[in-house]
Amino acid sequence: MKISVVQFCPIFGDIESNKKKMIQYAQNIDSSIIIFPELALTGYDFKNKEELSQYAFDINSEILSEFRDIANNSDKIIVIGFPEKEGNNYFNSAALIFPDEKFNTTYRKTHLFYRERFIFAENNKGFFVVHYPDFDLNLGTMICYDWRFPEAARTLALKGADIIACPSNLVTTVWDISMPSRALENKIYLAVANRTGTENRNGENLIFNGSSKIYSYNGTILSQANYDNEIVISADIEPKQTRNKSFNEFNNIFTDRRIQFYL
């Protein structure tokens, strides 16, 4: 199975322009899974909830209809960061769009970073894994700052994830120290779709550091992007290789856990 990550610089507030670029990528990338960055359709640094409300929508919106068509017609899974509206709440979410639309769902960011906590609601659905039988794939999702918490990736792995898609708008310079560990300690593939560029909308420059990566289940880098270029990176993965958590005849990273001593 081939997986691809799209690294680019979204234009804040210009959904149509961002969508046009993303549609072209989704149509032309020959991969089973395509992952776009966090809030890829809108940009990141909203000033307040009032501004956010002008851009938020739900997964059944017409805005995502072309992506749904591509997934269905081209047999692709597409993961897209977007601001999700549900009632009076707004979530920093990832749309998981499958060839079979009955699997379509959203993951809502669990750990809100910096000023996000003032405009977005926290995840109210928890972590989950989607088993997509047509690909025999178990797909988990986390978003950006979720990487800081080992429990996030571990929870997804315990729920059976073969791969974690991680749409991101990373501004830190330390994330790639821990990301390989998340893959290694759980024996899962991990795909980080980070954005590039700068936003200055609240009196502060946010500089997004690109460097998107796809990690193997042993923590090695399968493919990586540079700091600031618009690029597609891809890798071939074998999801079934993640499911045996033993690394020798006596040790298994899940069954060897002694959870009674961890808290």
C-alpha positions as a printed NumPy array, in Angstrom:
array([[  0.   ,   0.   ,   0.   ],
       [  1.257,   3.466,  -0.868],
       [  0.716,   6.451,   1.4  ],
       [  1.356,  10.121,   0.607],
       [  1.638,  13.343,   2.592],
       [  1.058,  16.759,   1.027],
       [  3.11 ,  19.635,   2.46 ],
       [  2.095,  23.144,   1.416],
       [  1.268,  26.635,   2.698],
       [ -2.493,  27.284,   2.975],
       [ -3.706,  30.827,   2.35 ],
       [ -5.567,  32.03 ,   5.416],
       [ -9.292,  32.382,   4.839],
       [ -9.191,  31.419,   1.165],
       [-11.024,  28.104,   1.195],
       [-11.581,  28.077,  -2.55 ],
       [ -7.922,  28.584,  -3.42 ],
       [ -6.744,  26.041,  -0.867],
       [ -9.383,  23.555,  -1.968],
       [ -8.46 ,  23.934,  -5.63 ],
       [ -4.827,  23.112,  -4.886],
       [ -5.771,  20.175,  -2.666],
       [ -8.229,  18.776,  -5.221],
       [ -5.475,  18.755,  -7.84 ],
       [ -3.209,  16.848,  -5.506],
       [ -5.946,  14.418,  -4.484],
       [ -6.796,  13.705,  -8.116],
       [ -3.22 ,  13.216,  -9.291],
       [ -1.496,  11.396,  -6.439],
       [ -1.497,   7.663,  -7.014],
       [ -1.731,   6.49 ,  -3.404],
       [ -4.198,   4.595,  -1.255],
       [ -3.981,   7.197,   1.535],
       [ -3.412,  10.94 ,   1.093],
       [ -2.92 ,  13.171,   4.14 ],
       [ -3.129,  16.973,   4.186],
       [ -2.046,  19.286,   7.04 ],
       [ -4.043,  20.543,  10.011],
       [ -6.639,  23.208,   9.063],
       [ -5.408,  22.911,   5.486],
       [ -8.572,  24.346,   3.964],
       [ -8.645,  27.556,   5.983],
       [ -5.301,  28.407,   7.541],
       [ -4.609,  28.31 ,  11.237],
       [ -4.501,  31.461,  13.359],
       [ -8.102,  32.545,  13.897],
       [ -8.532,  35.703,  15.947],
       [-11.593,  34.587,  17.889],
       [-14.68 ,  32.384,  17.777],
       [-16.608,  34.96 ,  15.795],
       [-14.072,  34.823,  12.993],
       [-13.852,  31.03 ,  13.196],
       [-17.635,  30.762,  12.852],
       [-17.393,  32.252,   9.355],
       [-15.245,  29.363,   8.133],
       [-16.378,  26.281,  10.077],
       [-18.525,  23.567,   8.493],
       [-19.401,  19.898,   8.999],
       [-18.124,  16.796,   7.235],
       [-21.231,  16.585,   5.018],
       [-20.673,  20.096,   3.676],
       [-20.594,  20.793,  -0.033],
       [-17.038,  22.076,   0.55 ],
       [-15.875,  18.469,   0.892],
       [-18.05 ,  17.017,  -1.88 ],
       [-15.261,  16.88 ,  -4.479],
       [-13.002,  15.068,  -2.048],
       [-15.788,  12.569,  -1.39 ],
       [-16.138,  12.015,  -5.13 ],
       [-12.396,  11.501,  -5.586],
       [-12.253,   9.03 ,  -2.708],
       [-15.162,   7.09 ,  -4.152],
       [-14.094,   7.156,  -7.797],
       [-10.363,   6.644,  -7.263],
       [-10.471,   4.251,  -4.307],
       [ -8.473,   6.536,  -1.992],
       [ -8.637,   7.495,   1.669],
       [ -8.211,  11.262,   2.102],
       [ -7.425,  12.918,   5.448],
       [ -8.02 ,  16.677,   5.613],
       [ -7.602,  19.148,   8.464],
       [-10.547,  21.561,   8.759],
       [-12.538,  23.593,  11.324],
       [-15.598,  21.53 ,  12.181],
       [-18.892,  22.989,  13.344],
       [-21.282,  20.977,  15.508],
       [-24.097,  22.964,  17.06 ],
       [-22.503,  25.872,  18.901],
       [-19.127,  24.169,  19.148],
       [-16.131,  24.375,  16.847],
       [-13.466,  21.697,  16.67 ],
       [ -9.986,  21.512,  15.178],
       [-10.733,  18.363,  13.212],
       [ -9.547,  15.973,  10.561],
       [-12.027,  14.63 ,   8.023],
       [-11.448,  10.956,   7.252],
       [-12.962,  10.4  ,   3.829],
       [-13.14 ,   6.823,   2.546],
       [-14.052,   5.256,  -0.81 ],
       [-17.088,   3.814,   0.963],
       [-18.757,   6.868,   2.473],
       [-20.374,   4.968,   5.321],
       [-16.942,   4.985,   6.983],
       [-16.547,   8.761,   6.746],
       [-15.968,  10.433,  10.105],
       [-14.008,  13.141,  11.888],
       [-11.307,  13.075,  14.517],
       [-11.345,  16.101,  16.834],
       [ -8.077,  17.357,  18.298],
       [ -7.713,  16.233,  21.89 ],
       [ -4.917,  18.482,  23.177],
       [ -5.409,  22.124,  22.232],
       [ -2.238,  24.156,  21.713],
       [ -1.597,  27.741,  22.778],
       [ -4.476,  30.086,  21.799],
       [ -6.484,  27.226,  20.272],
       [ -7.987,  26.64 ,  23.723],
       [ -9.812,  29.974,  23.51 ],
       [-11.633,  29.277,  20.249],
       [-11.888,  25.512,  19.767],
       [-13.738,  22.965,  21.876],
       [-11.854,  19.914,  23.137],
       [-12.351,  16.477,  21.612],
       [-15.638,  15.003,  22.835],
       [-15.385,  11.712,  20.919],
       [-12.109,  10.277,  22.217],
       [ -9.488,   8.421,  20.205],
       [-10.681,   5.777,  17.775],
       [ -9.449,   3.547,  14.978],
       [-11.324,   2.893,  11.753],
       [-10.989,  -0.588,  10.284],
       [-11.44 ,  -0.274,   6.534],
       [-11.997,  -3.839,   5.304],
       [-11.464,  -3.154,   1.603],
       [ -7.827,  -2.242,   2.349],
       [ -7.522,  -4.457,   5.456],
       [ -6.308,  -1.29 ,   7.168],
       [ -6.674,   0.054,  10.696],
       [ -6.361,   3.838,  10.577],
       [ -5.911,   6.048,  13.627],
       [ -5.644,   9.822,  13.717],
       [ -4.145,  12.459,  15.969],
       [ -3.526,  16.14 ,  15.272],
       [ -0.334,  18.13 ,  15.862],
       [  0.08 ,  18.828,  19.633],
       [ -1.361,  15.389,  20.403],
       [  2.164,  14.11 ,  19.642],
       [  3.411,  15.529,  22.975],
       [  1.398,  12.939,  24.869],
       [  2.595,   9.331,  24.59 ],
       [ -0.857,   8.235,  25.724],
       [ -2.373,   9.463,  22.452],
       [ -0.356,   7.219,  20.144],
       [ -0.432,   4.369,  22.669],
       [ -4.211,   4.52 ,  22.907],
       [ -4.535,   4.356,  19.129],
       [ -2.071,   1.468,  18.982],
       [ -3.931,  -0.432,  21.7  ],
       [ -7.111,   0.079,  19.697],
       [ -5.391,  -1.668,  16.788],
       [ -4.033,   1.121,  14.585],
       [ -1.6  ,   0.038,  11.86 ],
       [ -0.858,   3.645,  10.961],
       [ -1.481,   7.02 ,  12.568],
       [ -2.214,   9.97 ,  10.297],
       [ -1.088,  13.186,  11.964],
       [ -2.202,  16.397,  10.209],
       [ -0.118,  19.183,  11.753],
       [  0.683,  22.892,  11.926],
       [  3.895,  22.441,  13.897],
       [  5.816,  25.471,  15.089],
       [  8.091,  23.765,  17.607],
       [ 11.565,  22.546,  16.68 ],
       [ 11.529,  19.434,  18.879],
       [  8.666,  17.355,  17.52 ],
       [ 10.889,  15.179,  15.354],
       [ 12.777,  14.052,  18.462],
       [  9.72 ,  12.242,  19.812],
       [  7.777,  11.291,  16.694],
       [ 10.092,   8.352,  15.854],
       [  9.624,   7.095,  19.395],
       [  5.852,   7.128,  18.982],
       [  6.279,   4.833,  15.977],
       [  8.88 ,   2.589,  17.611],
       [  7.281,   2.2  ,  21.031],
       [  3.971,   1.17 ,  19.452],
       [  5.236,  -0.599,  16.33 ],
       [  3.056,   1.496,  14.015],
       [  3.523,   3.603,  10.917],
       [  3.211,   7.341,  11.537],
       [  2.644,   9.972,   8.847],
       [  3.113,  13.639,   9.791],
       [  1.632,  16.124,   7.309],
       [  2.995,  19.502,   8.391],
       [  2.427,  22.851,   6.677],
       [  4.903,  25.567,   5.733],
       [  4.823,  29.356,   5.723],
       [  4.101,  32.121,   8.221],
       [  0.932,  33.652,   9.654],
       [  0.815,  36.95 ,  11.555],
       [ -2.749,  37.66 ,  12.598],
       [ -2.614,  38.188,  16.373],
       [  0.446,  40.379,  16.709],
       [  2.774,  37.393,  16.61 ],
       [  4.543,  35.543,  13.824],
       [  3.768,  31.849,  13.678],
       [  6.407,  30.119,  11.586],
       [  5.443,  26.613,  10.502],
       [  8.415,  24.354,   9.983],
       [  7.418,  21.848,   7.334],
       [  9.755,  18.841,   7.352],
       [  6.849,  16.408,   6.98 ],
       [  7.807,  12.787,   7.49 ],
       [  6.564,   9.244,   7.111],
       [  7.988,   6.892,   9.743],
       [  8.186,   3.137,   9.623],
       [  7.044,   1.043,  12.569],
       [ 10.661,   0.773,  13.743],
       [ 11.048,   4.557,  13.957],
       [ 13.118,   4.983,  10.814],
       [ 12.223,   7.655,   8.256],
       [ 10.724,   6.28 ,   5.062],
       [ 10.286,   9.666,   3.392],
       [ 10.776,  13.3  ,   4.385],
       [ 10.261,  16.825,   3.117],
       [ 12.432,  19.901,   3.447],
       [ 11.677,  22.805,   5.76 ],
       [  9.866,  25.144,   3.392],
       [  9.027,  23.53 ,   0.07 ],
       [  5.664,  22.515,  -1.32 ],
       [  6.022,  18.825,  -1.949],
       [  4.394,  15.41 ,  -1.896],
       [  6.255,  12.683,  -0.039],
       [  5.284,   9.018,  -0.354],
       [  6.189,   5.606,   0.992],
       [  5.114,   2.013,   0.599],
       [  3.803,   0.43 ,   3.797],
       [  2.727,  -3.046,   4.866],
       [  0.029,  -2.603,   7.528],
       [ -0.019,  -6.27 ,   8.556],
       [  3.623,  -6.02 ,   9.646],
       [  2.586,  -3.86 ,  12.615],
       [  0.223,  -6.334,  14.198],
       [  2.628,  -8.737,  15.846],
       [  3.994,  -6.709,  18.752],
       [  6.701,  -9.232,  19.631],
       [ 10.311,  -8.33 ,  18.853],
       [ 11.818, -11.646,  19.957],
       [ 10.49 , -15.   ,  21.084],
       [ 10.103, -13.85 ,  24.704],
       [  9.133, -10.165,  24.572],
       [  6.038,  -8.349,  23.36 ],
       [  5.718,  -4.581,  23.799],
       [  2.033,  -4.816,  24.709],
       [  1.765,  -7.992,  26.768],
       [  4.946,  -7.116,  28.696],
       [  3.363,  -3.925,  30.017],
       [  2.85 ,  -3.869,  33.806],
       [  0.106,  -1.303,  33.939],
       [ -0.486,  -1.771,  37.658],
       [  2.701,   0.205,  38.277],
       [  2.187,   3.026,  35.804],
       [  0.042,   5.373,  37.9  ]])
